[in-house]
XYZ file of C-alpha atoms in Angstrom:
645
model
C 1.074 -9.236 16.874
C 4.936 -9.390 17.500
C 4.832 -12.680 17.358
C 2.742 -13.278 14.077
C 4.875 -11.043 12.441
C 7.968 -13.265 13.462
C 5.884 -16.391 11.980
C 6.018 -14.224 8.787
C 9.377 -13.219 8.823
C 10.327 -16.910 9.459
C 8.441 -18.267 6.177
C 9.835 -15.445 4.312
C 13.329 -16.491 5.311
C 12.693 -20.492 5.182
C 11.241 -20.103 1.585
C 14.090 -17.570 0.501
C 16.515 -20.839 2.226
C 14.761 -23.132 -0.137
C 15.103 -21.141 -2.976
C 18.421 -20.661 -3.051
C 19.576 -24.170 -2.464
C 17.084 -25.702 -4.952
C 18.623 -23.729 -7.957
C 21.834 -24.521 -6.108
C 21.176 -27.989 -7.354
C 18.854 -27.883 -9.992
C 21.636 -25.763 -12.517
C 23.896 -28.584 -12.150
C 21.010 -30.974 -13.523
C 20.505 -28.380 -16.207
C 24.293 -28.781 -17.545
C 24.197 -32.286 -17.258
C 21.039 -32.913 -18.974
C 21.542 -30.329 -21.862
C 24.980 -30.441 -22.575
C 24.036 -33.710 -24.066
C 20.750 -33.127 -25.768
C 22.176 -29.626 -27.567
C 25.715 -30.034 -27.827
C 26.289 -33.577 -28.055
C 28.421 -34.079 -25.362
C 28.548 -36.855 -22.869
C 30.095 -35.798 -19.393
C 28.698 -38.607 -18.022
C 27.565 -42.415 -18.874
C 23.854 -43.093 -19.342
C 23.296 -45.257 -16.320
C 25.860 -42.962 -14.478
C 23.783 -39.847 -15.300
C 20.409 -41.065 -14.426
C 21.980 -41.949 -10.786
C 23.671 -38.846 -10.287
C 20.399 -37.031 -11.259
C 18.494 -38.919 -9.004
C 20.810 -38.340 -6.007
C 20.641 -34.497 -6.931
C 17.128 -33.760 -7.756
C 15.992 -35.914 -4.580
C 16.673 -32.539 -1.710
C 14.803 -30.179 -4.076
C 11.746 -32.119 -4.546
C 11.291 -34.335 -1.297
C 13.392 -32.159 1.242
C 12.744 -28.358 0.068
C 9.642 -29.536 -1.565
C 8.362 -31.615 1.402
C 5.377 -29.488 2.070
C 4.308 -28.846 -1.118
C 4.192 -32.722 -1.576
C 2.280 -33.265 1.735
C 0.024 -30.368 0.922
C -0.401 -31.683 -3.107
C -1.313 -35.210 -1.766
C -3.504 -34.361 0.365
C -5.463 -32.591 -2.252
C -5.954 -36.513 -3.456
C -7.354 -38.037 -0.376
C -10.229 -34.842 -0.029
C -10.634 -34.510 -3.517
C -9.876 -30.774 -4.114
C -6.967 -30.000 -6.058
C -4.950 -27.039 -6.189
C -1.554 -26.210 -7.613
C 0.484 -28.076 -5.121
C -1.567 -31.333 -6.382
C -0.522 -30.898 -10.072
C 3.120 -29.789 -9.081
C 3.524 -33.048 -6.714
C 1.603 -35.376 -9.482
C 4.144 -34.099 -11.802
C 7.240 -34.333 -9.983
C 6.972 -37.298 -7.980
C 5.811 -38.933 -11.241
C 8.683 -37.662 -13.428
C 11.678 -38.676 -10.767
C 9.991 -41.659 -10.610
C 11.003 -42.463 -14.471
C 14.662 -41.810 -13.451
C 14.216 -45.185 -11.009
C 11.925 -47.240 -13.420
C 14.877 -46.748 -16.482
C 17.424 -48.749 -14.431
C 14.713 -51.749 -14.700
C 12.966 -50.690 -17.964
C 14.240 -48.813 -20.953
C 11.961 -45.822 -20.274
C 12.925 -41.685 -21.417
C 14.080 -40.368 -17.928
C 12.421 -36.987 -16.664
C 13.867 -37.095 -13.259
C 15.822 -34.136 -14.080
C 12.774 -31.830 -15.191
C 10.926 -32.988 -11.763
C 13.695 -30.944 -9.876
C 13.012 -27.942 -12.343
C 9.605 -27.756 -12.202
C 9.845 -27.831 -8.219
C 12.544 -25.060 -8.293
C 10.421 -23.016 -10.031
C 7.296 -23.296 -7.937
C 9.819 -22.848 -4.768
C 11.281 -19.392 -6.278
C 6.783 -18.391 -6.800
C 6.090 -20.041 -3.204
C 9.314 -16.967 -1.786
C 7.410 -14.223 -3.637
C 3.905 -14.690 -2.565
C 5.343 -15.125 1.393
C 7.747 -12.262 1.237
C 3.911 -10.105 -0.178
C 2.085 -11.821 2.514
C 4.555 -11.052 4.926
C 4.074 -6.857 4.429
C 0.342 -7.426 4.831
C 0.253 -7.085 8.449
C 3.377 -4.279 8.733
C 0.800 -1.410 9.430
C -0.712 -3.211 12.739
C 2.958 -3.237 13.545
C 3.636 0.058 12.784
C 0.493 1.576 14.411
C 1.274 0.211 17.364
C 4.114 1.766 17.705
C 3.105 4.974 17.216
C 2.096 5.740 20.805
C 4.095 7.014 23.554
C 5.941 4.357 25.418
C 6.469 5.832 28.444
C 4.610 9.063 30.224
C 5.208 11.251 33.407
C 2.248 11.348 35.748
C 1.835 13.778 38.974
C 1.605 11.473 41.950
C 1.703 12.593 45.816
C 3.065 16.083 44.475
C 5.932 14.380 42.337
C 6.746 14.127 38.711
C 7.534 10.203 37.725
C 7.897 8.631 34.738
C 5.890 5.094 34.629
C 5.477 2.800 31.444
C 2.335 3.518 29.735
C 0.804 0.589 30.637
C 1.171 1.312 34.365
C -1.353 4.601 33.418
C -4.706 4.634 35.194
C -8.059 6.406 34.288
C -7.567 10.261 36.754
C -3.532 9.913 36.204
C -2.409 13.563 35.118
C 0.233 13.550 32.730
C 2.694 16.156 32.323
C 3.303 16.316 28.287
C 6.108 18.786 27.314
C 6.514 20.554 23.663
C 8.015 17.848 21.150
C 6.242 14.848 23.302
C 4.048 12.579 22.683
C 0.838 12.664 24.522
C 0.754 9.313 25.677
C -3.036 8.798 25.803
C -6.437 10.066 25.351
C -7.793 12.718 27.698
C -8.738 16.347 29.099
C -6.484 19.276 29.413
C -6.799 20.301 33.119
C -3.947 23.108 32.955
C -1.733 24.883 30.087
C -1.972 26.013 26.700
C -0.312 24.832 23.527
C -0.750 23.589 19.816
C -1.173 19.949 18.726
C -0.185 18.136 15.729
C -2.695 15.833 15.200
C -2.322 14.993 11.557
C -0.926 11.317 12.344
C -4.726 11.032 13.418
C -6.708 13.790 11.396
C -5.057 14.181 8.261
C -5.380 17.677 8.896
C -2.017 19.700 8.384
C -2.538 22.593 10.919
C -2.051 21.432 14.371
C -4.803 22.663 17.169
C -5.054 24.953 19.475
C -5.857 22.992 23.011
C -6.678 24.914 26.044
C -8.027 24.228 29.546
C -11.074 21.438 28.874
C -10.078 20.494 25.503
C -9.662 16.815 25.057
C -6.984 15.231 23.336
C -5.824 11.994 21.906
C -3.102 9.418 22.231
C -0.076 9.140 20.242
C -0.735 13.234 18.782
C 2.272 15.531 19.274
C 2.303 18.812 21.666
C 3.672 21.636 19.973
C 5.146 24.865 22.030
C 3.436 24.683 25.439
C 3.505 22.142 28.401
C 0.203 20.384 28.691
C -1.134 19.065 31.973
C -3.898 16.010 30.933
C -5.952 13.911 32.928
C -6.342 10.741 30.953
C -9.688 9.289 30.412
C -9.263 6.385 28.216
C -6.416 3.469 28.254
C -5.546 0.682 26.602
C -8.198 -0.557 24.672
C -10.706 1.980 25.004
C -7.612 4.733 23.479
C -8.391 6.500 19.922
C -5.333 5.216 18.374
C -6.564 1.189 19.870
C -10.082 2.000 17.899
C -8.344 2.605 14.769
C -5.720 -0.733 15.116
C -9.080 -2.534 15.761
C -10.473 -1.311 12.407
C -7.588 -1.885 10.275
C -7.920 -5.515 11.540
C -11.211 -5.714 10.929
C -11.219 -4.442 6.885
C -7.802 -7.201 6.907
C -10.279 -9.793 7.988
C -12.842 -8.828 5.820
C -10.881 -8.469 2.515
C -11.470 -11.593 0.684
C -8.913 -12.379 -2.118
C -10.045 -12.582 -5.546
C -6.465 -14.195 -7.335
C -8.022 -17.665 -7.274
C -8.334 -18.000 -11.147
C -5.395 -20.752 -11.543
C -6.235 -22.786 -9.044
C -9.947 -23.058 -9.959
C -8.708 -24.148 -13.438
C -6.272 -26.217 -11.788
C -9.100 -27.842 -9.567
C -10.553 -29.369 -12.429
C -7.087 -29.691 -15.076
C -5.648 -32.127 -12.776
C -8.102 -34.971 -11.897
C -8.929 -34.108 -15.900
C -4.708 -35.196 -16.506
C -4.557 -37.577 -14.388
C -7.332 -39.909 -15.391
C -6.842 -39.101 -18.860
C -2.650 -40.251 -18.392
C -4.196 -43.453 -16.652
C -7.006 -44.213 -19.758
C -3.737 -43.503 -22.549
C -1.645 -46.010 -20.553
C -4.925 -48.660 -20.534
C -5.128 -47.942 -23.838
C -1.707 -48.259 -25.534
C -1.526 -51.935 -23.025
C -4.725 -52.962 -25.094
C -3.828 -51.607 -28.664
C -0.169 -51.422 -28.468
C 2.677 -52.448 -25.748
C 3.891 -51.273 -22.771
C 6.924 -49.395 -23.902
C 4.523 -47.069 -25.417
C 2.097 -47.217 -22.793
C 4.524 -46.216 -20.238
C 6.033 -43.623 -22.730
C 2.389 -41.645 -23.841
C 1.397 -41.708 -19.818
C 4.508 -40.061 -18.956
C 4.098 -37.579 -22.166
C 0.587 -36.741 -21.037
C 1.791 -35.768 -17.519
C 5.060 -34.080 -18.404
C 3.582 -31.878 -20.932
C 0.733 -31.034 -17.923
C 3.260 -30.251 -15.644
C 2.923 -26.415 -14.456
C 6.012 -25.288 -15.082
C 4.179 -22.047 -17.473
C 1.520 -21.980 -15.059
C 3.565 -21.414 -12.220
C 5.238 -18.230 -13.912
C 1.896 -17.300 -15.604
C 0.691 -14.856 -12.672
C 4.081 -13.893 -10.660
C 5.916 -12.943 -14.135
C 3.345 -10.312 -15.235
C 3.391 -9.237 -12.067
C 6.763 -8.623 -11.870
C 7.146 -7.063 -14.971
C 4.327 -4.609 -14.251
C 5.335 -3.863 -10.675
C 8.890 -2.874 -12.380
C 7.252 -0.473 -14.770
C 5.431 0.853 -12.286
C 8.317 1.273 -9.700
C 9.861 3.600 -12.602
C 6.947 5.542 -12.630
C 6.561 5.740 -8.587
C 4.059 3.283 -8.893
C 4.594 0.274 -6.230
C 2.449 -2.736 -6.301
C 2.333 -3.949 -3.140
C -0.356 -6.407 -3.265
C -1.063 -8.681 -6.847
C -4.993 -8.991 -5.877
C -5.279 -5.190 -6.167
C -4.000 -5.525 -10.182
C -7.228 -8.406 -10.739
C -9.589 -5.886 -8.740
C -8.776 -2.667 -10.262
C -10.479 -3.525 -13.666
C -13.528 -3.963 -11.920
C -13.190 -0.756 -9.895
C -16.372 2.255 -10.220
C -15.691 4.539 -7.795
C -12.910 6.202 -6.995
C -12.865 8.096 -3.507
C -10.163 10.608 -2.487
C -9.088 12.335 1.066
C -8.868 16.112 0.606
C -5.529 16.738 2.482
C -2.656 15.701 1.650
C -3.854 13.691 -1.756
C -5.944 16.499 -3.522
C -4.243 18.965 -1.702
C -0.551 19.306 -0.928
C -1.294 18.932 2.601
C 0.463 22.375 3.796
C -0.635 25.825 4.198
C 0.736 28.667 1.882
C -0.279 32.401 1.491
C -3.022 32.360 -1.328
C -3.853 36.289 -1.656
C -3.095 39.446 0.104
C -5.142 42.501 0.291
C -4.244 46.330 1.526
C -6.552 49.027 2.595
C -5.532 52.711 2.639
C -2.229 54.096 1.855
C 0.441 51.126 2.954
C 1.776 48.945 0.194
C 1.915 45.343 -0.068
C 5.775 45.699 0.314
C 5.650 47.728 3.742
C 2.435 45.254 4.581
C 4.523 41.870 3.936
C 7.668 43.517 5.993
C 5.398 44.126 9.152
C 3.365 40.920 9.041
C 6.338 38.902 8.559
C 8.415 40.199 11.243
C 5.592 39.966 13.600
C 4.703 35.833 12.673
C 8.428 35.238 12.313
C 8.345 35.194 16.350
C 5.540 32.326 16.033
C 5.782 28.926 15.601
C 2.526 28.689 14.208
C 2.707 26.742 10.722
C 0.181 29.595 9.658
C 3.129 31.775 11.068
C 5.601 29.768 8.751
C 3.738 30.372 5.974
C 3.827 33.938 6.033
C 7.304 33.593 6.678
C 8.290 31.420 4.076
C 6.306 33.533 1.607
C 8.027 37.106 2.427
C 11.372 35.478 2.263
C 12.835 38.578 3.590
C 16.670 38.858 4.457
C 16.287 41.616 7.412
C 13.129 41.911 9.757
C 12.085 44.656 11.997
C 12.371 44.632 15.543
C 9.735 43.114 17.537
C 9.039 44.091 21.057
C 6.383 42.964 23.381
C 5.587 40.006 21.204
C 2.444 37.976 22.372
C 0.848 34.810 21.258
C -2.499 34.727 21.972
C -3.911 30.942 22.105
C -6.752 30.531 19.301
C -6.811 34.174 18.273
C -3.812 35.381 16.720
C -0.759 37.396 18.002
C 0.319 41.150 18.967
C 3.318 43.052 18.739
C 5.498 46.480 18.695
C 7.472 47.512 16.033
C 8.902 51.548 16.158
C 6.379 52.318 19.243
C 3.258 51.137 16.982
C 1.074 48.238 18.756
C 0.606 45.887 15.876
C -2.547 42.870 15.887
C -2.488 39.795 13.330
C -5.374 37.195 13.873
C -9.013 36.222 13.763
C -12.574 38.222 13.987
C -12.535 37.246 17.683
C -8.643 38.950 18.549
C -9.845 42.333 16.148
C -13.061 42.136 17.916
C -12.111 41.815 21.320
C -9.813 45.238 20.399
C -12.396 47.040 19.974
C -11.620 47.509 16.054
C -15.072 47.571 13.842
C -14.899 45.398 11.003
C -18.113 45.798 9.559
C -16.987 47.753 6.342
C -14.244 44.517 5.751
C -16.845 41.631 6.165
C -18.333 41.121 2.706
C -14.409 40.771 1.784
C -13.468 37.980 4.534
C -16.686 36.378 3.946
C -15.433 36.067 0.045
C -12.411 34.630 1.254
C -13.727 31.949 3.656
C -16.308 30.668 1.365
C -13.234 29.974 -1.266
C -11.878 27.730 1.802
C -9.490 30.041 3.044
C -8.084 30.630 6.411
C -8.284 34.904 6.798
C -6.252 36.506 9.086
C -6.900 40.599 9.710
C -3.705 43.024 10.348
C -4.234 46.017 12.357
C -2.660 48.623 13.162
C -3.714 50.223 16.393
C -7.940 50.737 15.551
C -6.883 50.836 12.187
C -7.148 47.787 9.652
C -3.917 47.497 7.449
C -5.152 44.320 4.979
C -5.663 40.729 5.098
C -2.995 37.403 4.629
C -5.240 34.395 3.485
C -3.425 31.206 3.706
C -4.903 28.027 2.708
C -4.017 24.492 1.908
C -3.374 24.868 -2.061
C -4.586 22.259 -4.690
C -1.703 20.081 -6.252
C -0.818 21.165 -9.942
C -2.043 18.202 -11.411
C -5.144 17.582 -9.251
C -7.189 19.038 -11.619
C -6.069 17.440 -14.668
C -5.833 13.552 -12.946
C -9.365 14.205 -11.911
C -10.956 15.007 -15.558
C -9.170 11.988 -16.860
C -10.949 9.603 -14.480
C -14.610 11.415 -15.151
C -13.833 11.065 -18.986
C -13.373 7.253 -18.571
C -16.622 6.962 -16.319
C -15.181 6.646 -12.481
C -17.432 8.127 -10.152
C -14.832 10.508 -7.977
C -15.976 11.402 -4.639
C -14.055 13.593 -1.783
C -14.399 12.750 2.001
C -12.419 15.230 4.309
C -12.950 16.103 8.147
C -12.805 19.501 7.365
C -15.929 21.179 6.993
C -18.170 21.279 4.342
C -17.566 25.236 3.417
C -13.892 24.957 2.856
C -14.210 20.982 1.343
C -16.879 22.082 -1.217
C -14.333 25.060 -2.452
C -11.892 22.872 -3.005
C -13.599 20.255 -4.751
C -15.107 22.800 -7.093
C -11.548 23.955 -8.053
C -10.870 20.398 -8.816
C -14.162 19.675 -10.727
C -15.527 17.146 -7.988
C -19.423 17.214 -7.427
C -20.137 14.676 -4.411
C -18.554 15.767 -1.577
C -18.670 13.897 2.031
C -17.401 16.722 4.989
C -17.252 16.848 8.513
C -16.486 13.241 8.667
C -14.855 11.726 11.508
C -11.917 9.397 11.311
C -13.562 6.561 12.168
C -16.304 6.703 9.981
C -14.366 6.961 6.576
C -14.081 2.720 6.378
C -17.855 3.017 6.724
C -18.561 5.435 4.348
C -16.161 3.339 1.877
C -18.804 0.233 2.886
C -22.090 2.265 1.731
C -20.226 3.324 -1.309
C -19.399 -0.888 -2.219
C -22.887 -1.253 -1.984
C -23.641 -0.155 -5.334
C -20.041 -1.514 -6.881
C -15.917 -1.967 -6.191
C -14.455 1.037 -5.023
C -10.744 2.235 -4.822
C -9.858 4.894 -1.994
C -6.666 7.340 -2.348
C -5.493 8.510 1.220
C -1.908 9.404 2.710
C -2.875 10.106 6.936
C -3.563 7.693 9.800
C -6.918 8.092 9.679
C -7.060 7.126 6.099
C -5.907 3.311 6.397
C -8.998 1.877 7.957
C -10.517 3.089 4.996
C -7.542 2.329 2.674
C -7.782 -1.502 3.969
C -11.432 -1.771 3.494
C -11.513 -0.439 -0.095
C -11.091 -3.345 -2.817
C -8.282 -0.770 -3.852
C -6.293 1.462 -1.132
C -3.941 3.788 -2.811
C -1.244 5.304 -0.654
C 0.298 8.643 -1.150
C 4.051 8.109 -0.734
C 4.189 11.766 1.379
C 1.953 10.127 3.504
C 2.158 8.665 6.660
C 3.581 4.918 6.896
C 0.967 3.260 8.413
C -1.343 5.021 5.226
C 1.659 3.667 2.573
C 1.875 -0.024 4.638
C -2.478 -0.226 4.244
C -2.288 0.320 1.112
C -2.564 -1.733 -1.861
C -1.005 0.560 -4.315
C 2.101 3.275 -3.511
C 2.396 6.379 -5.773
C 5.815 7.343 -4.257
C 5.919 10.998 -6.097
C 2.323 11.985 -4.534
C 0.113 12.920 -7.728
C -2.773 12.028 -8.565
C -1.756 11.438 -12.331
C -0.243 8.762 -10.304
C -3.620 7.415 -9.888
C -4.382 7.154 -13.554
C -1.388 5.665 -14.395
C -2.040 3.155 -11.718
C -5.252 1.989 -13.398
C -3.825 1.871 -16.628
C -0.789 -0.070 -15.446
C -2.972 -2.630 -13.277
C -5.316 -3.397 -16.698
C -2.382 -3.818 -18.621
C -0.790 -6.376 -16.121
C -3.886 -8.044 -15.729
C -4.481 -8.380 -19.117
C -0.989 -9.669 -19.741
C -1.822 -12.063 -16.682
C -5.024 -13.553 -18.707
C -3.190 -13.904 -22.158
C 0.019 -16.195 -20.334
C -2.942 -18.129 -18.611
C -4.261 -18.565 -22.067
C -0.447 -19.716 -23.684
C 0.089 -21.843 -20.503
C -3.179 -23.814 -21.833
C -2.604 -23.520 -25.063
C 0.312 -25.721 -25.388
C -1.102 -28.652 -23.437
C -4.741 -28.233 -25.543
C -2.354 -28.968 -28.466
C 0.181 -31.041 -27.176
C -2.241 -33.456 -24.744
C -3.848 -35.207 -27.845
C -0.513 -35.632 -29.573
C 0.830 -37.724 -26.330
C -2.114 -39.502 -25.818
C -1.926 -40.611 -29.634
C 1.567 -41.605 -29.244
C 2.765 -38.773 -31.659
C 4.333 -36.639 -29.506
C 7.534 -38.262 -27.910
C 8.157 -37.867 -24.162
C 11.252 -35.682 -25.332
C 9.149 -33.066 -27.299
C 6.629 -32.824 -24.637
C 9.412 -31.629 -22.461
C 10.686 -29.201 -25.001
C 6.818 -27.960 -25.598
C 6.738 -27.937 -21.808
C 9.950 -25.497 -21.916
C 8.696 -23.442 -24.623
C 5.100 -23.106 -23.231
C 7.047 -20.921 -20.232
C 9.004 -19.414 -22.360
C 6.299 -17.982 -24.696
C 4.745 -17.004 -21.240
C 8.081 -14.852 -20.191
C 8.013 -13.359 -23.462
C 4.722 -12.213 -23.441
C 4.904 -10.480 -19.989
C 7.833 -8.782 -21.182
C 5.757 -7.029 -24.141
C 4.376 -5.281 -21.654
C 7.332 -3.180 -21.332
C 6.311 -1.801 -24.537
C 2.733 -0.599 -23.544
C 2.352 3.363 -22.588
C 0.486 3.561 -19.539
C-alpha cells in the first residue's frame, strides 16, 4: 500500500512538473502570437516567428505531452478513441502547419497546438492530484493500530513489534494505550474507547472475559489480554479488507466526454480528410489545405477539456465556503440520481456526546442540593457519563468526597459529611438492598425515550434520577423534513439498540430504522438498499467508511474520524445535516452547469464545422471560435456563483 501510494504521489508531482513548465512556455507563444494579431505589432519577422514558435511549442507537446501522444495514437491503431486521440490529432496536426508554411504559404497554428496541450496538461494535474486522495484512508487505517505492544514472557514484561505477536501472547495494555490487537481480558478492569471502531461515544466497561479489539483505546485501568487474532484475521484488518473491496467495486460513471469523444473524432477526422478531397477536386490546394486545417482546429478540445474540471471547480469553491468539500467529481454526476439517503445515528444525527437531558427529585431535597451532591461525587470519575454531570453543574466549589469508589459496570459510591452516598444503575441500587419498585414506571419512561438513567441514593433512601443521553443536533430535525419533502427515502442504521435508536429517530421524524447492527454489516446493508436504486450514506466513525465507500454517495462528517472524512465522497466540514441538503443542491447545480458547457463546447463546432468545410470560415476565425467556445464555457461555470443552494 506504501508503495502505491508513492506511485500516486509521484504522478501527482510529475503532472504538477509538467504543468508548470508548459505554461512556462506556452505564455511566451501567447505574446508573440497576439501582440501581432490585436495590437499590430511585429516583435518578430514572419519566417522568424514561425521558427521560434516551433522551437518553443515542441517541449510542451512532444516532451511534456509525450504520453498523451503515445496514449492518443494508440487510440488509432485499436480503433477506440478517447480524449487523448482528439488532443494528439489536433496538436500534432496544428504544429505541423508551422513546418509546412516554410515550404507552402499555409496560416500557421503551431502556436495554438502548444495551448491546447497546456491546457489538457493543467486537467491531466487535477484529475491525478483527486485520484491520488482515493486510496489515503487504506493508508490511514493502517495506521491506526498499535505499533508496538508489551507481552508477559518467562515472567518478564518486553516490548516486541506487533508483528512479532503470537496467538496466547498476553499483553499488558496500560490507560492511554492502544490495545494492540484483538483478544480476551484475562486480568484487570477498565473502560474502552472504542468509537474509532463503533461509532459509539461512551467507551465500555471491559472486565475479566470480555473480549476486545485492536487499535481501541484503554481508558483508566491496566488491562491484561490474551490475544486471539493477528494480522489478518484482526477486526481492524476485516474492515481495511472491506474498504478495498467497495474501492474495487465502485465503478465510475464520469465517462460522458469521452463517449462523445469516441465517436466526434473518427467523425472529424474523416470529415477534415473528405473537405481536403473535395476542395483538390472543386477548388485548389491552398484551400484544400486551408478548410482541412479549419475543420480540425475548430475540433480541437480546447472547451472540452475545461468543460467538466471548470464546473467542478467552481462548485467545489462554493461549496468549500459553505463547508462543503468535493472530494471526488463522480459523486456530483451520481448525486442527481440518488433515492435513498441513509444516515449513522451517532455522531451525524446526533452530536455524538453525552449531556444531562432531565433531572428528577423525590422527597424534600432540591434540584440545587441534588446537582451539588451528584456532581461532587462523579467529579472523582473519569467516566464521560461522569463528565457530563460535571460539565452540566458547572459548580465553582464541590464537597468533600471521602471513600470514593468506582464500581466497574455499575456506578460509583461515596461519603460526603458522614452520609454514604450511591450513583449508578438498577444492578448497584439493587445489590444495596434499596427497593425501587415505586421508581420503575419513571426509569422505564426514561429508557424507552433512549436515555441512559442513573439512580442517586442516599443511604436506603432514593434522592432522584440524572438521565444523560446522546442529544439530537439542532438542525437534525429540520435537514431531515427537507429531504422527505423532496422524495428521499431517509433511513437510520446505528449499533445501538433498537429501543434507544427508534427514540431518536422519532424525535427526528425517521420511520425505517436498522439497529443492533454490527460494523461490518453496514456496507451490506447499503448493498440491499442499491438493490432497489442509488443510495447516498452520511457517516463520521471507523466503522462507517466501508459503508461510506460502497454507497454511490459517502458523505463524511468533518467531526468525524479521518479515515470516515478520507472514504468519503463528500466533506461537510461544520457537521450538520443541512449540510447534506445543501450538498445535493450544490452537486445538481454543478452537474447541470457541467451538461450546459458540454452543450456550448458542441455548439460552436456544430456551427462552425460546416462553415470550414465550405471554405467560409477562415483558419483564423476557427481559432478565434475555438477561443471563444472555452471562453463561453468559463463563463457559464462561473454563473453558478450566482445560484442559492
Amino acid at each position: 500500500m506504501e508503495e502505491e501510494n508513492n506511485i500516486e504521489n509521484l504522478e501527482i508531482r510529475t503532472w504538477k512538473k509538467k504543468l508548470v513548465l508548459s505554461w512556462i512556455i506556452t505564455i511566451p507563444i501567447i505574446i508573440l502570437m497576439y501582440s501581432e494579431m490585436i495590437f499590430g505589432i511585429h516583435l518578430l519577422t514572419s519566417s522568424v516567428m514561425t521558427l521560434v514558435v516551433l522551437v518553443l511549442a515542441f517541449p510542451v507537446i512532444f516532451i511534456f505531452g509525450f504520453s498523451t501522444l503515445k496514449s492518443g495514437l494508440k487510440g488509432f491503431t485499436t480503433l477506440y478513441f478517447n480524449m487523448d486521440s482528439l488532443i494528439s490529432l489536433g496538436t500534432v496536426v496544428a504544429y505541423l502547419t508551422g513546418i509546412i508554411q516554410f515550404f507552402y504559404p499555409i496560416q500557421n497554428y503551431s502556436g495554438i497546438s502548444a495551448m491546447v496541450m497546456a491546457i489538457f496538461v493543467t486537467g491531466k494535474y487535477i484529475e491525478s492530484k483527486a485520484r491520488g486522495r482515493a486510496g489515503q484512508e487504506i493508508k490511514k487505517l493502517l495506521e491506526l493500530g498499535a505499533k508496538n505492544a508489551t507481552v508477559l514472557r518467562n515472567g518478564k514484561e518486553i516490548e516486541i513489534p506487533i508483528s512479532e505477536v503470537k496467538i496466547g501472547d498476553v499483553i499488558i495494555v496500560k490507560p492511554g494505550e492502544k490495545i494492540p490487537t484483538d483478544g480476551i481480558v484475562v486480568k484487570g478492569e477498565s473502560s474502552v474507547d472504542e468509537s474509532m471502531i463503533s461509532g459509539e461515544s461512551l467507551p465500555v466497561d471491559k472486565l475479566k472475559g470480555s473480549p476486545v479489539i485492536g487499535a481501541t483505546i484503554n481508558q483508566d485501568g491496566i488491562l491484561y489480554i490474551r490475544a486471539t487474532k493477528i494480522g489478518r484475521d484482526t477486526f481492524l484488518a476485516h474492515i481495511i479488507d472491506l474498504v478495498e473491496e467497495a474501492q474495487g467495486t465502485k465503478v465510475p460513471i464520469q465517462k460522458l466526454a469521452d463517449k462523445i469523444t469516441s465517436i466526434f473524432v473518427p467523425a472529424v477526422l474523416v470529415l477534415s480528410v473528405l473537405t481536403f478531397v473535395g476542395w483538390i477536386i472543386f477548388g485548389n490546394l491552398n484551400s484544400a489545405i486551408g478548410s482541412a486545417i479549419a475543420v480540425l482546429v475548430i475540433s480541437c478540445p480546447c472547451a472540452l477539456g475545461l468543460a467538466t474540471p471548470i464546473a467542478l471547480t467552481v462548485g467545489s469553491g462554493m461549496g468549500a465556503k459553505r463547508g462543503i468539500l468535493i472530494r471526488r467529481g463522480e459523486a456530483i454526476q451520481t448525486m442527481k440520481d440518488v433515492k435513498t439517503i441513509m444516515f449513522d445515528k451517532t455522531g451525524t444525527i446526533t452530536k455524538g456526546k453525552p449531556e444531562v437531558t432531565d433531572i428528577k427529585t423525590y422527597g424534600k431535597i432540591d434540584k440545587k442540593e441534588f446537582l451539588k451532591i451528584s456532581a461532587s461525587l462523579e467529579k472523582l470519575s473519569e467516566h464521560p457519563l461522569s463528565k457530563a454531570i460535571v460539565n452540566y453543574a458547572n459548580l465553582k466549589v464541590y464537597q468533600k468526597v471521602t471513600s470514593f469508589k468506582v464500581l466497574r459496570g455499575k456506578g460509583i459510591e461515596g461519603i460526603i459529611s458522614k452520609k454514604k452516598y450511591l450513583i449508578g444503575n438498577r444492578r448497584l441500587l439493587e445489590e444495596n438492598g434499596i427497593n425501587l419498585s415505586k421508581f420503575i414506571q419513571d426509569i422505564e419512561k426514561y429508557e424507552s425515550e433512549g436515555k441512559t438513567v442513573m439512580t442517586v441514593s442516599e443511604g436506603k433512601k432514593v434522592l432522584g434520577f440524572l438521565c444523560v443521553a446522546d442529544s439530537v443536533k439542532e438542525d437534525s430535525k429540520e435537514a431531515l423534513q427537507i429531504l422527505q419533502e423532496k422524495g428521499y427515502n431517509t433511513v437510520m442504521i446505528t449499533g445501538d439498540n433498537e429501543r434507544t435508536a427508534k427514540a431518536i429517530a422519532k424525535k427526528v421524524g425517521i420511520t425505517q430504522v436498522i439497529a443492533s447492527v454490527l460494523p461490518e454489516e453496514k456496507s451490506k446493508k447499503v448493498m440491499e438498499l442499491q438493490e432497489s436504486g442509488f443510495v447516498a450514506f452520511v457517516g463520521d466513525g471507523i466503522n462507517d467508511a466501508p459503508a461510506l465507500k460502497q454507497a454511490n454517495v459517502g458523505i463524511a462528517m468533518g467531526s468525524g474520524t479521518d479515515i470516515a472524512i478520507e472514504a468519503g465522497d463528500i466533506v461537510l466540514t461544520k457537521s450538520s445535516l443541512i449540510g447534506v441538503t445543501q450538498a445535493i443542491n450544490l452537486s445538481k447545480k454543478t452537474f447541470g452547469k457541467i451538461k450546459q458547457n458540454l452543450f456550448w463546447a458542441f455548439a460552436y463546432n456544430v456551427v462552425a464545422i460546416p462553415l470550414a468545410v465550405s471554405g467560409i470560415l477562415h483558419p483564423v476565425f476557427a481559432e478565434i471560435a475555438m477561443a471563444l467556445s472555452s471562453i463561453t464555457v468559463v463563463t457559464n461555470a462561473n454563473l453558478l456563483r450566482r445560484t442559492k443552494i
